[in-house]
Short mmCIF file of N, CA and C and ligand atoms in Angstrom, two decimals:
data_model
loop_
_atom_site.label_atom_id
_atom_site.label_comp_id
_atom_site.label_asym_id
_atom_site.label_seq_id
_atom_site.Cartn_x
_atom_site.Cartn_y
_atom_site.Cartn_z
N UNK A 138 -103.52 122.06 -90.55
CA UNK A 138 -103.79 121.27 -91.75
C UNK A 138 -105.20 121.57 -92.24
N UNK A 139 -105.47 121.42 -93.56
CA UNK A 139 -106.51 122.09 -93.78
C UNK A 139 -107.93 120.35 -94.04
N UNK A 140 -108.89 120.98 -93.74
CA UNK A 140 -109.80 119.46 -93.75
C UNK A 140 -109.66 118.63 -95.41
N UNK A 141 -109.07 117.43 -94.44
CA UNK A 141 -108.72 116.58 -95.65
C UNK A 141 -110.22 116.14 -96.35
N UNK A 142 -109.58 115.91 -97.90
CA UNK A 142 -110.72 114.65 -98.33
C UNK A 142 -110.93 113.59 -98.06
N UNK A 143 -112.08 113.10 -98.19
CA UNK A 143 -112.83 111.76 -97.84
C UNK A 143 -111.64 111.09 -98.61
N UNK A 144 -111.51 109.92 -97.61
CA UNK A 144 -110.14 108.53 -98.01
C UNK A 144 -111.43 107.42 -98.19
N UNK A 145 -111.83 106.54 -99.01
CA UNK A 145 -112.54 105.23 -98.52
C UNK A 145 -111.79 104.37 -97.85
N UNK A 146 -110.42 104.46 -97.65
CA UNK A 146 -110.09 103.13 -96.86
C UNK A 146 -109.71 103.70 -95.69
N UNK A 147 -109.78 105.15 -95.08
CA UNK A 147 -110.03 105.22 -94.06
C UNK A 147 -110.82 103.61 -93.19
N UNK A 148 -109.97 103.94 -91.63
CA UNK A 148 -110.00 102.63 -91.03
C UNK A 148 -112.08 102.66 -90.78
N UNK A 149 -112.68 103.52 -90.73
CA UNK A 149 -114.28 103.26 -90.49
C UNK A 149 -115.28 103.32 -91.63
N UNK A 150 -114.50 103.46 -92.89
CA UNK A 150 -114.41 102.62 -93.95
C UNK A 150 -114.70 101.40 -94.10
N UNK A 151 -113.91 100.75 -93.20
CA UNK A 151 -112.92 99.52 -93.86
C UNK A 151 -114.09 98.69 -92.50
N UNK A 152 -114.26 99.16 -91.81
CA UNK A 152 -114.89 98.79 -90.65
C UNK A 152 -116.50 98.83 -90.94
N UNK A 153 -117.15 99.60 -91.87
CA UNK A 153 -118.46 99.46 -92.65
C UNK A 153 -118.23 98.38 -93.42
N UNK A 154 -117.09 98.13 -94.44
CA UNK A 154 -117.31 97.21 -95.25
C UNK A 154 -117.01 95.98 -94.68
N UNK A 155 -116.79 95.71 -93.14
CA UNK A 155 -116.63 94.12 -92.89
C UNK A 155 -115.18 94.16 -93.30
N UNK A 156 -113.93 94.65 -93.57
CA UNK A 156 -112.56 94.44 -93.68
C UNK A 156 -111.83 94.48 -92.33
N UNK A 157 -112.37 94.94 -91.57
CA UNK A 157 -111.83 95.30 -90.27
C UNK A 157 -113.15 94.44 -89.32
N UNK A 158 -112.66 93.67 -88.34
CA UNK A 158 -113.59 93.21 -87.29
C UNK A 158 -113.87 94.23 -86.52
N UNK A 159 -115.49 94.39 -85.90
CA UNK A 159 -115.63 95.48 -85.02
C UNK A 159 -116.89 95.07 -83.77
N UNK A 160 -116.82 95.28 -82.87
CA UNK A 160 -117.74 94.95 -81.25
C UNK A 160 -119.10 95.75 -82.04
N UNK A 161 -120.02 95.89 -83.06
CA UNK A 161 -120.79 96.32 -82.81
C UNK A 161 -122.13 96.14 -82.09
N UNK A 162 -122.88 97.73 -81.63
CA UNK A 162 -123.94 96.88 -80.52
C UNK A 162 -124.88 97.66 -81.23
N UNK A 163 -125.16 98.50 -81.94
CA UNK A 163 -126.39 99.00 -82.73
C UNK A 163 -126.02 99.16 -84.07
N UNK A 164 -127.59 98.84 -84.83
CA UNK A 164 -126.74 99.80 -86.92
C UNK A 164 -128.44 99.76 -86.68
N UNK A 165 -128.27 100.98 -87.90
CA UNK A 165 -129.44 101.12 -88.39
C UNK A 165 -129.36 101.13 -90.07
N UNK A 166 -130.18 101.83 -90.58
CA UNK A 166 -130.10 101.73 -92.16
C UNK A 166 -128.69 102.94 -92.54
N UNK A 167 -129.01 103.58 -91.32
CA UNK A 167 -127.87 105.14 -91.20
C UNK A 167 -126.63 104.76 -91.13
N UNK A 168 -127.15 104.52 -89.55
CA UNK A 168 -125.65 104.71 -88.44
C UNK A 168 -124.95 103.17 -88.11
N UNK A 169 -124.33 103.09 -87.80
CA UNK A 169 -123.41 101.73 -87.52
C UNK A 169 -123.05 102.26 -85.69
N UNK A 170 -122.72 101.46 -84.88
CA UNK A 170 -122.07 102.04 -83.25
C UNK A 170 -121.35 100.75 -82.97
N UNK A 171 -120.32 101.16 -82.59
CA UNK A 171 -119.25 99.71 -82.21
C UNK A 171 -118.47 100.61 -80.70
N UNK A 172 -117.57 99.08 -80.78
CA UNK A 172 -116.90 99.56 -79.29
C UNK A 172 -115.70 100.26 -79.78
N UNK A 173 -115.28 101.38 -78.93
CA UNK A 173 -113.92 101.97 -79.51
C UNK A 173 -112.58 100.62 -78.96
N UNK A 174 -111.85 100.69 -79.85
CA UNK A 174 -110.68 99.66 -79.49
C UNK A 174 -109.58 99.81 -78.48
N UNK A 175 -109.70 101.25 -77.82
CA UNK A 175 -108.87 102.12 -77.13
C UNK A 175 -109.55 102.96 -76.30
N UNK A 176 -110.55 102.05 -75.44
CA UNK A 176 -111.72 102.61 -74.49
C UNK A 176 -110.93 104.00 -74.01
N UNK A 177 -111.72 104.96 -73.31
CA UNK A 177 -111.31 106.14 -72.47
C UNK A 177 -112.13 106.17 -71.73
N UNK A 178 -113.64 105.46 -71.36
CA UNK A 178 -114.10 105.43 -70.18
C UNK A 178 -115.20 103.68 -70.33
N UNK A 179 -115.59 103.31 -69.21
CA UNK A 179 -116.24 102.07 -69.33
C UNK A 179 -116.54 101.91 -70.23
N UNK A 180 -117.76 102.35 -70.76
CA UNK A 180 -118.25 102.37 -71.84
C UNK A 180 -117.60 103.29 -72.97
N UNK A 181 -117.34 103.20 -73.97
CA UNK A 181 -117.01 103.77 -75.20
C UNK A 181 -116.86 103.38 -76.64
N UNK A 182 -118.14 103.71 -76.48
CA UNK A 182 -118.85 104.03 -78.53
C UNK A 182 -118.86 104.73 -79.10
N UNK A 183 -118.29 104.10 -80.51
CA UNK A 183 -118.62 105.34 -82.08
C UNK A 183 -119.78 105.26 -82.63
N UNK A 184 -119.77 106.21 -82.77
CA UNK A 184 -121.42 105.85 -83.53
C UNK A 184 -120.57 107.04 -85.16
N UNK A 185 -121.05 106.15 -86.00
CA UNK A 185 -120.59 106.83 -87.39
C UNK A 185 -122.09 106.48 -88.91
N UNK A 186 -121.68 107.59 -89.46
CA UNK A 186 -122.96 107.42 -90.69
C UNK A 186 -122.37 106.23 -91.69
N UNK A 187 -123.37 105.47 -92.15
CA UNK A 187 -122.74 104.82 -93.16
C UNK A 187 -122.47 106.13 -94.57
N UNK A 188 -121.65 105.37 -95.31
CA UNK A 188 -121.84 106.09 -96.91
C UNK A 188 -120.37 107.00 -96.52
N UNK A 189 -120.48 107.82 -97.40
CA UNK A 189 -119.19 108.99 -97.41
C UNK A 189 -120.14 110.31 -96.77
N UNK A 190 -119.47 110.33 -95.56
CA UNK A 190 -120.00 111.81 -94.96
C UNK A 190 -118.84 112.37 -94.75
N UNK A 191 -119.04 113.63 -94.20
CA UNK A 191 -118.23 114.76 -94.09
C UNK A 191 -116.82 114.17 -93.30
N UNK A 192 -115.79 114.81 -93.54
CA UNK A 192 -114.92 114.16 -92.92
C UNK A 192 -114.85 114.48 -91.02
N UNK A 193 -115.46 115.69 -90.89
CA UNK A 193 -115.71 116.31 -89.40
C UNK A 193 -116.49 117.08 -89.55
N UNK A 194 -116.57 117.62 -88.05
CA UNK A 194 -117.95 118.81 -88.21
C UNK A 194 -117.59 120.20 -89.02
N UNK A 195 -116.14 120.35 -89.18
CA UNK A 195 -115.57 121.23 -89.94
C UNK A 195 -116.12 120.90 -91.43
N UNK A 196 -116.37 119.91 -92.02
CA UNK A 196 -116.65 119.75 -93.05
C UNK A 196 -118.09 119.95 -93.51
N UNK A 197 -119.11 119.86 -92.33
CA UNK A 197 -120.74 120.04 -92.72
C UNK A 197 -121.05 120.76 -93.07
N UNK A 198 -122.30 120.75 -93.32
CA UNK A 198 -122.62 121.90 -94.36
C UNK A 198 -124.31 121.92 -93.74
N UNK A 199 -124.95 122.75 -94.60
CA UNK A 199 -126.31 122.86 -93.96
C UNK A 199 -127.23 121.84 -94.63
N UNK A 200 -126.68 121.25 -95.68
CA UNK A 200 -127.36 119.98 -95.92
C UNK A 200 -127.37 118.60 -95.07
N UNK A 201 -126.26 118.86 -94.26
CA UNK A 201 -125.84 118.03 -93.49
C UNK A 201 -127.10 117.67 -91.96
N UNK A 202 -127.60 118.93 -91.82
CA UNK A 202 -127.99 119.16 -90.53
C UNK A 202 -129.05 118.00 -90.44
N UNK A 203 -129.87 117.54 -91.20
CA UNK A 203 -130.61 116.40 -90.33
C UNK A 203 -130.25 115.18 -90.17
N UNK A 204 -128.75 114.79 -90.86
CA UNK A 204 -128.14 113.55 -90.48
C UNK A 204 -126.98 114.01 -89.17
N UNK A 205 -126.98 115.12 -89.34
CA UNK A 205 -126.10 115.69 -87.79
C UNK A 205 -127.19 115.26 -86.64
N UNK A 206 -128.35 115.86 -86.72
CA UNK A 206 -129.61 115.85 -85.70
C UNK A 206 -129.74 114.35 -85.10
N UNK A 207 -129.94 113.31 -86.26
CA UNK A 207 -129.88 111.61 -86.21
C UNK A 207 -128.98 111.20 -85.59
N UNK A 208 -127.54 112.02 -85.48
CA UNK A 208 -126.59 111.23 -84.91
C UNK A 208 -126.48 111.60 -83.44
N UNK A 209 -127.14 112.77 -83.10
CA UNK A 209 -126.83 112.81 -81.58
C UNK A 209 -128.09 111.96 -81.47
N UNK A 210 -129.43 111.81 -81.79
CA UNK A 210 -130.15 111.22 -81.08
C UNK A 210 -129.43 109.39 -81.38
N UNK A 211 -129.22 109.53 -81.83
CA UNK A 211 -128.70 107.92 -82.08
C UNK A 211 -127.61 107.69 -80.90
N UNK A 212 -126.64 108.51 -80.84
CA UNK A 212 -125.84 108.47 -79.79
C UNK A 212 -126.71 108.62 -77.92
N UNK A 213 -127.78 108.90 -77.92
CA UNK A 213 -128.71 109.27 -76.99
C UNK A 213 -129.53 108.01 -76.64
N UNK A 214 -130.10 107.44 -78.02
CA UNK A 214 -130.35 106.04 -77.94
C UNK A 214 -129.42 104.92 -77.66
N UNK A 215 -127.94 104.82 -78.28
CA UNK A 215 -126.94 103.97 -77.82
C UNK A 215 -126.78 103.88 -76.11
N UNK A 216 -126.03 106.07 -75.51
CA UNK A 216 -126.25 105.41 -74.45
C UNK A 216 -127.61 104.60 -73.52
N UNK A 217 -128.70 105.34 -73.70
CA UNK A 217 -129.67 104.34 -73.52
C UNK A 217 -129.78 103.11 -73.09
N UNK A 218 -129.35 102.14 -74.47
CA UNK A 218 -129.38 100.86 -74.24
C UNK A 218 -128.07 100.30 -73.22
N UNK A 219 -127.27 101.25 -73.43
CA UNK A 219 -125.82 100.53 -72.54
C UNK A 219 -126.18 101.14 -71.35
N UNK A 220 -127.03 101.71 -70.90
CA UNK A 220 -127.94 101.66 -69.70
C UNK A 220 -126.71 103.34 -69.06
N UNK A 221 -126.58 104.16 -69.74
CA UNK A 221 -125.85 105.45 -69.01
C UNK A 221 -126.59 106.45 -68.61
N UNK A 222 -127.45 106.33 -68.86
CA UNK A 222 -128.82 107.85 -68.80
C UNK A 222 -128.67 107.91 -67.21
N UNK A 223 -129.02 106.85 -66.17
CA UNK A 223 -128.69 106.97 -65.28
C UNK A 223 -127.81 107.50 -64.23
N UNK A 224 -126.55 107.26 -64.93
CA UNK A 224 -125.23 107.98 -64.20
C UNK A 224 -124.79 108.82 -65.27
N UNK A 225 -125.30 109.18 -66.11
CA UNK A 225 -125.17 110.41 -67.23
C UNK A 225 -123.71 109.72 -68.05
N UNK A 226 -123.71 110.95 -68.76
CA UNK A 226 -122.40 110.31 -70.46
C UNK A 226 -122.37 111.45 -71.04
N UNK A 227 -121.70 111.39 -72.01
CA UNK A 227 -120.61 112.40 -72.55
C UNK A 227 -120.44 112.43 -74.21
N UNK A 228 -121.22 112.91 -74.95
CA UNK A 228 -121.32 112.92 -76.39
C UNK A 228 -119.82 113.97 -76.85
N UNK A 229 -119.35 113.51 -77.66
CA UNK A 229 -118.14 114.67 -78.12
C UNK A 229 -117.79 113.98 -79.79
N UNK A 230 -117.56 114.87 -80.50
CA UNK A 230 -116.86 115.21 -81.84
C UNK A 230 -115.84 115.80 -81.91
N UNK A 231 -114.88 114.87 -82.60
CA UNK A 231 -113.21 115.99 -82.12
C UNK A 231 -113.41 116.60 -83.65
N UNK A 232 -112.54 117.36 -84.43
CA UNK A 232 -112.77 117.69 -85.38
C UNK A 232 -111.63 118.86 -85.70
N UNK A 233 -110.59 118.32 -86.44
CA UNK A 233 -109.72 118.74 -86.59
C UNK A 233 -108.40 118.34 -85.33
N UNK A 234 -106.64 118.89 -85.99
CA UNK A 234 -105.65 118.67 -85.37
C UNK A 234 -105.71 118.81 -83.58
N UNK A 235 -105.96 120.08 -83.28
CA UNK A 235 -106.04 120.21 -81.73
C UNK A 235 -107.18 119.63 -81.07
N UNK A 236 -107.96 119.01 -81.97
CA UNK A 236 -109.14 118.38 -80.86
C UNK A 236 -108.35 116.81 -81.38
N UNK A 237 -107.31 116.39 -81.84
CA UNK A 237 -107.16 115.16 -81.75
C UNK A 237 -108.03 114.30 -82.68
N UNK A 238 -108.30 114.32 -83.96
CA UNK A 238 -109.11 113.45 -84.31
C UNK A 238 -107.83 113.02 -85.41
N UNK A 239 -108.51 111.62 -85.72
CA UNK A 239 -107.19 110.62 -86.28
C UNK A 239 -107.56 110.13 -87.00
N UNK A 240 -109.73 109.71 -87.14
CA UNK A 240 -109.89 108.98 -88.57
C UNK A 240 -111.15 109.88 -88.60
N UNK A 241 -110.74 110.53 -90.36
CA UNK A 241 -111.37 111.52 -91.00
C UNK A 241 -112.59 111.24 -91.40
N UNK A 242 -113.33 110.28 -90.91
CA UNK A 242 -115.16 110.06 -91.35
C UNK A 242 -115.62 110.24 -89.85
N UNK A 243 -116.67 111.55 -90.11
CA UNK A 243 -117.37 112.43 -88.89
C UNK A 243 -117.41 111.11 -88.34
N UNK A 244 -117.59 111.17 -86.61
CA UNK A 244 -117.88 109.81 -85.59
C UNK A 244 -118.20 110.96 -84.30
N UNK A 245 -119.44 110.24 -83.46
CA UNK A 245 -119.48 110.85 -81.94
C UNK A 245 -119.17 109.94 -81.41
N UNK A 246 -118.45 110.23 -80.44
CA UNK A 246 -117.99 109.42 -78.90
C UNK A 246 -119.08 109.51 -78.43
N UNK A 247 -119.13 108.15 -78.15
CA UNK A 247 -120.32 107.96 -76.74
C UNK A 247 -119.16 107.49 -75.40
N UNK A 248 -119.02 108.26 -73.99
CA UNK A 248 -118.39 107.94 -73.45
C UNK A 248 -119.69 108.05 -71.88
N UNK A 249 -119.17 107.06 -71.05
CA UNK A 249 -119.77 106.77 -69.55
C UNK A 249 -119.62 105.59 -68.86
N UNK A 250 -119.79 105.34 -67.81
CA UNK A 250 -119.51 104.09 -66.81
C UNK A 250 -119.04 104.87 -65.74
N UNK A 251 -118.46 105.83 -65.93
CA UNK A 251 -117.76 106.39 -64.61
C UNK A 251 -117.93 107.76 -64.49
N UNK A 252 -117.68 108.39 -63.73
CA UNK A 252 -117.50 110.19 -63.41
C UNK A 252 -116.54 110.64 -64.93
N UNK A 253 -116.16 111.30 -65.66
CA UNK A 253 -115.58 111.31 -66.48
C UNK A 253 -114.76 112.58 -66.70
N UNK A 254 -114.74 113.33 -65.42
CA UNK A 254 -113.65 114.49 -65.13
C UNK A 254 -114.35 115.71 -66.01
N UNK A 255 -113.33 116.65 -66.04
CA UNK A 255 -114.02 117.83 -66.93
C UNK A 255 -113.80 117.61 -68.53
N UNK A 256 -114.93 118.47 -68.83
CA UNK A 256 -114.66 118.55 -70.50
C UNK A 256 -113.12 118.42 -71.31
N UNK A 257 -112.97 119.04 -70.99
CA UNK A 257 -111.65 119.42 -71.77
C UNK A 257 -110.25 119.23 -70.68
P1 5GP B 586 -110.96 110.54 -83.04
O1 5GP B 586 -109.70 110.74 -82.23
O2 5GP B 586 -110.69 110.63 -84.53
O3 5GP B 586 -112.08 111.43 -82.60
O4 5GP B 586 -111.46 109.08 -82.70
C1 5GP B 586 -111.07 107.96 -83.41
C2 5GP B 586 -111.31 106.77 -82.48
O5 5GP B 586 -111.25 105.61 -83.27
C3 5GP B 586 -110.25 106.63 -81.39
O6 5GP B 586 -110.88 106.71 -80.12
C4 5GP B 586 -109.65 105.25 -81.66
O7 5GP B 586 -109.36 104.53 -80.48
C5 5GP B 586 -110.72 104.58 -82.49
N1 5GP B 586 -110.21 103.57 -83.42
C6 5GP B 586 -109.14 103.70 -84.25
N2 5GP B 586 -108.97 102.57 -84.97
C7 5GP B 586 -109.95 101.71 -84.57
C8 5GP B 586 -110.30 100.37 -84.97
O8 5GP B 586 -109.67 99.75 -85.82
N3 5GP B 586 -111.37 99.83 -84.35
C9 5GP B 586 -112.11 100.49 -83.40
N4 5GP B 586 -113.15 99.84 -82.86
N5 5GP B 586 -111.81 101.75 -83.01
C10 5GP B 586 -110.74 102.35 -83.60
#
Protein backbone atom coordinates (compact mmCIF):
# COMPACT_ATOMS: atom_id res chain seq x y z
CA UNK A 1 0.00 0.00 0.00
CA UNK A 2 1.40 3.10 -0.80
CA UNK A 3 1.85 5.87 2.34
CA UNK A 4 -1.49 7.09 3.02
CA UNK A 5 -2.59 10.74 3.64
CA UNK A 6 -2.85 12.44 6.81
CA UNK A 7 -6.70 11.42 8.16
CA UNK A 8 -7.48 14.10 11.17
CA UNK A 9 -9.67 11.71 12.81
CA UNK A 10 -7.18 9.27 12.82
CA UNK A 11 -7.54 7.67 16.46
CA UNK A 12 -4.15 10.07 17.82
CA UNK A 13 -5.97 12.72 16.37
CA UNK A 14 -8.86 12.30 18.19
CA UNK A 15 -6.68 11.55 21.26
CA UNK A 16 -4.82 15.23 20.89
CA UNK A 17 -8.11 16.75 20.67
CA UNK A 18 -9.49 15.29 24.07
CA UNK A 19 -12.24 13.00 21.94
CA UNK A 20 -10.69 9.93 22.98
CA UNK A 21 -9.61 9.49 26.85
CA UNK A 22 -5.87 8.80 27.18
CA UNK A 23 -3.24 7.71 30.46
CA UNK A 24 -1.08 10.58 29.64
CA UNK A 25 2.28 11.01 31.64
CA UNK A 26 4.24 13.77 29.68
CA UNK A 27 3.17 16.78 26.82
CA UNK A 28 5.11 19.37 25.96
CA UNK A 29 4.30 22.33 23.60
CA UNK A 30 5.44 19.42 20.83
CA UNK A 31 4.94 16.06 21.92
CA UNK A 32 2.01 14.52 23.87
CA UNK A 33 3.17 10.55 25.59
CA UNK A 34 0.34 8.39 26.92
CA UNK A 35 0.00 4.78 27.85
CA UNK A 36 -0.48 2.39 24.88
CA UNK A 37 -4.02 0.67 25.45
CA UNK A 38 -2.60 -2.74 24.33
CA UNK A 39 0.67 -2.76 26.48
CA UNK A 40 3.52 -5.20 24.86
CA UNK A 41 5.85 -4.76 27.67
CA UNK A 42 5.45 -3.19 31.42
CA UNK A 43 5.85 -0.12 30.47
CA UNK A 44 4.50 1.09 27.09
CA UNK A 45 4.41 4.63 25.65
CA UNK A 46 3.56 6.68 22.58
CA UNK A 47 5.07 9.50 22.37
CA UNK A 48 3.49 11.43 19.16
CA UNK A 49 3.97 15.23 17.69
CA UNK A 50 1.11 17.37 18.14
CA UNK A 51 -0.28 19.12 14.74
CA UNK A 52 -0.35 17.05 11.37
CA UNK A 53 3.02 15.29 10.95
CA UNK A 54 4.13 12.84 8.62
CA UNK A 55 2.12 9.90 8.57
CA UNK A 56 5.52 7.51 9.25
CA UNK A 57 9.05 7.67 8.86
CA UNK A 58 8.31 6.75 5.24
CA UNK A 59 6.73 9.98 4.95
CA UNK A 60 9.68 12.48 6.37
CA UNK A 61 11.36 14.51 4.73
CA UNK A 62 14.50 16.54 5.54
CA UNK A 63 12.51 19.24 6.94
CA UNK A 64 11.35 16.91 9.24
CA UNK A 65 14.72 16.06 10.83
CA UNK A 66 14.73 18.29 13.93
CA UNK A 67 11.27 17.32 15.08
CA UNK A 68 12.47 13.58 14.30
CA UNK A 69 15.73 14.47 16.61
CA UNK A 70 13.00 15.92 19.57
CA UNK A 71 11.20 12.84 19.42
CA UNK A 72 13.79 10.33 20.23
CA UNK A 73 15.12 12.58 22.87
CA UNK A 74 11.67 13.00 24.23
CA UNK A 75 11.17 9.32 24.11
CA UNK A 76 14.72 9.15 26.13
CA UNK A 77 13.32 11.61 28.57
CA UNK A 78 9.87 9.65 28.97
CA UNK A 79 11.78 6.51 29.57
CA UNK A 80 13.71 8.41 32.10
CA UNK A 81 11.00 9.46 34.18
CA UNK A 82 9.24 5.91 34.12
CA UNK A 83 12.54 5.12 35.65
CA UNK A 84 13.90 2.41 32.49
CA UNK A 85 17.41 3.78 31.87
CA UNK A 86 18.29 1.41 34.48
CA UNK A 87 17.18 -1.92 33.12
CA UNK A 88 17.38 -0.35 29.57
CA UNK A 89 14.15 0.05 26.83
CA UNK A 90 13.43 -0.15 23.46
CA UNK A 91 12.56 2.92 21.14
CA UNK A 92 10.88 1.60 17.73
CA UNK A 93 8.81 3.23 14.76
CA UNK A 94 6.84 0.77 12.73
CA UNK A 95 6.23 2.40 9.47
CA UNK A 96 4.42 0.95 6.91
CA UNK A 97 2.30 -2.66 6.22
CA UNK A 98 5.09 -5.28 7.27
CA UNK A 99 6.29 -3.39 10.23
CA UNK A 100 2.59 -3.43 11.41
CA UNK A 101 1.66 0.06 11.92
CA UNK A 102 -2.22 0.73 12.22
CA UNK A 103 -2.51 4.52 13.10
CA UNK A 104 -1.00 6.70 10.36
CA UNK A 105 0.36 9.83 12.58
CA UNK A 106 4.33 9.11 13.00
CA UNK A 107 4.42 7.69 17.00
CA UNK A 108 7.68 6.00 18.87
CA UNK A 109 7.12 3.16 21.14
CA UNK A 110 8.62 3.53 24.27
CA UNK A 111 8.78 -0.07 25.47
CA UNK A 112 10.60 -1.63 29.04
CA UNK A 113 9.92 -3.16 32.50
CA UNK A 114 11.20 -6.38 31.42
CA UNK A 115 13.96 -8.21 29.19
CA UNK A 116 12.11 -7.59 25.93
CA UNK A 117 13.48 -10.52 23.66
CA UNK A 118 15.06 -9.72 20.28
CA UNK A 119 14.40 -6.93 17.95
CA UNK A 120 12.48 -8.28 15.51
P1 LIG B 1 1.54 1.04 15.46
O1 LIG B 1 1.21 -0.42 15.32
O2 LIG B 1 0.78 1.88 14.45
O3 LIG B 1 3.02 1.31 15.44
O4 LIG B 1 1.08 1.46 16.92
C1 LIG B 1 -0.18 1.92 17.21
C2 LIG B 1 -0.39 1.69 18.70
O5 LIG B 1 -1.50 2.45 19.10
C3 LIG B 1 -0.69 0.23 19.05
O6 LIG B 1 0.32 -0.25 19.94
C4 LIG B 1 -2.06 0.30 19.71
O7 LIG B 1 -2.20 -0.57 20.81
C5 LIG B 1 -2.17 1.76 20.12
N1 LIG B 1 -3.53 2.27 20.16
C6 LIG B 1 -4.49 2.10 19.21
N2 LIG B 1 -5.63 2.73 19.58
C7 LIG B 1 -5.37 3.30 20.79
C8 LIG B 1 -6.17 4.10 21.68
O8 LIG B 1 -7.33 4.41 21.44
N3 LIG B 1 -5.56 4.51 22.82
C9 LIG B 1 -4.26 4.21 23.13
N4 LIG B 1 -3.77 4.67 24.29
N5 LIG B 1 -3.49 3.46 22.31
C10 LIG B 1 -4.04 3.02 21.15
Amino acid sequence: MPVPAYDPNNVFARILRDEIPSQRVYEDAEFVAFRDIAPAAPVHILVIPRGVPPVSAAAATEADAPMLGRLLLTGARVASEQGLVEGGYRLVINSGDHAGQTVHHLHLHVLGGAPLGPVA
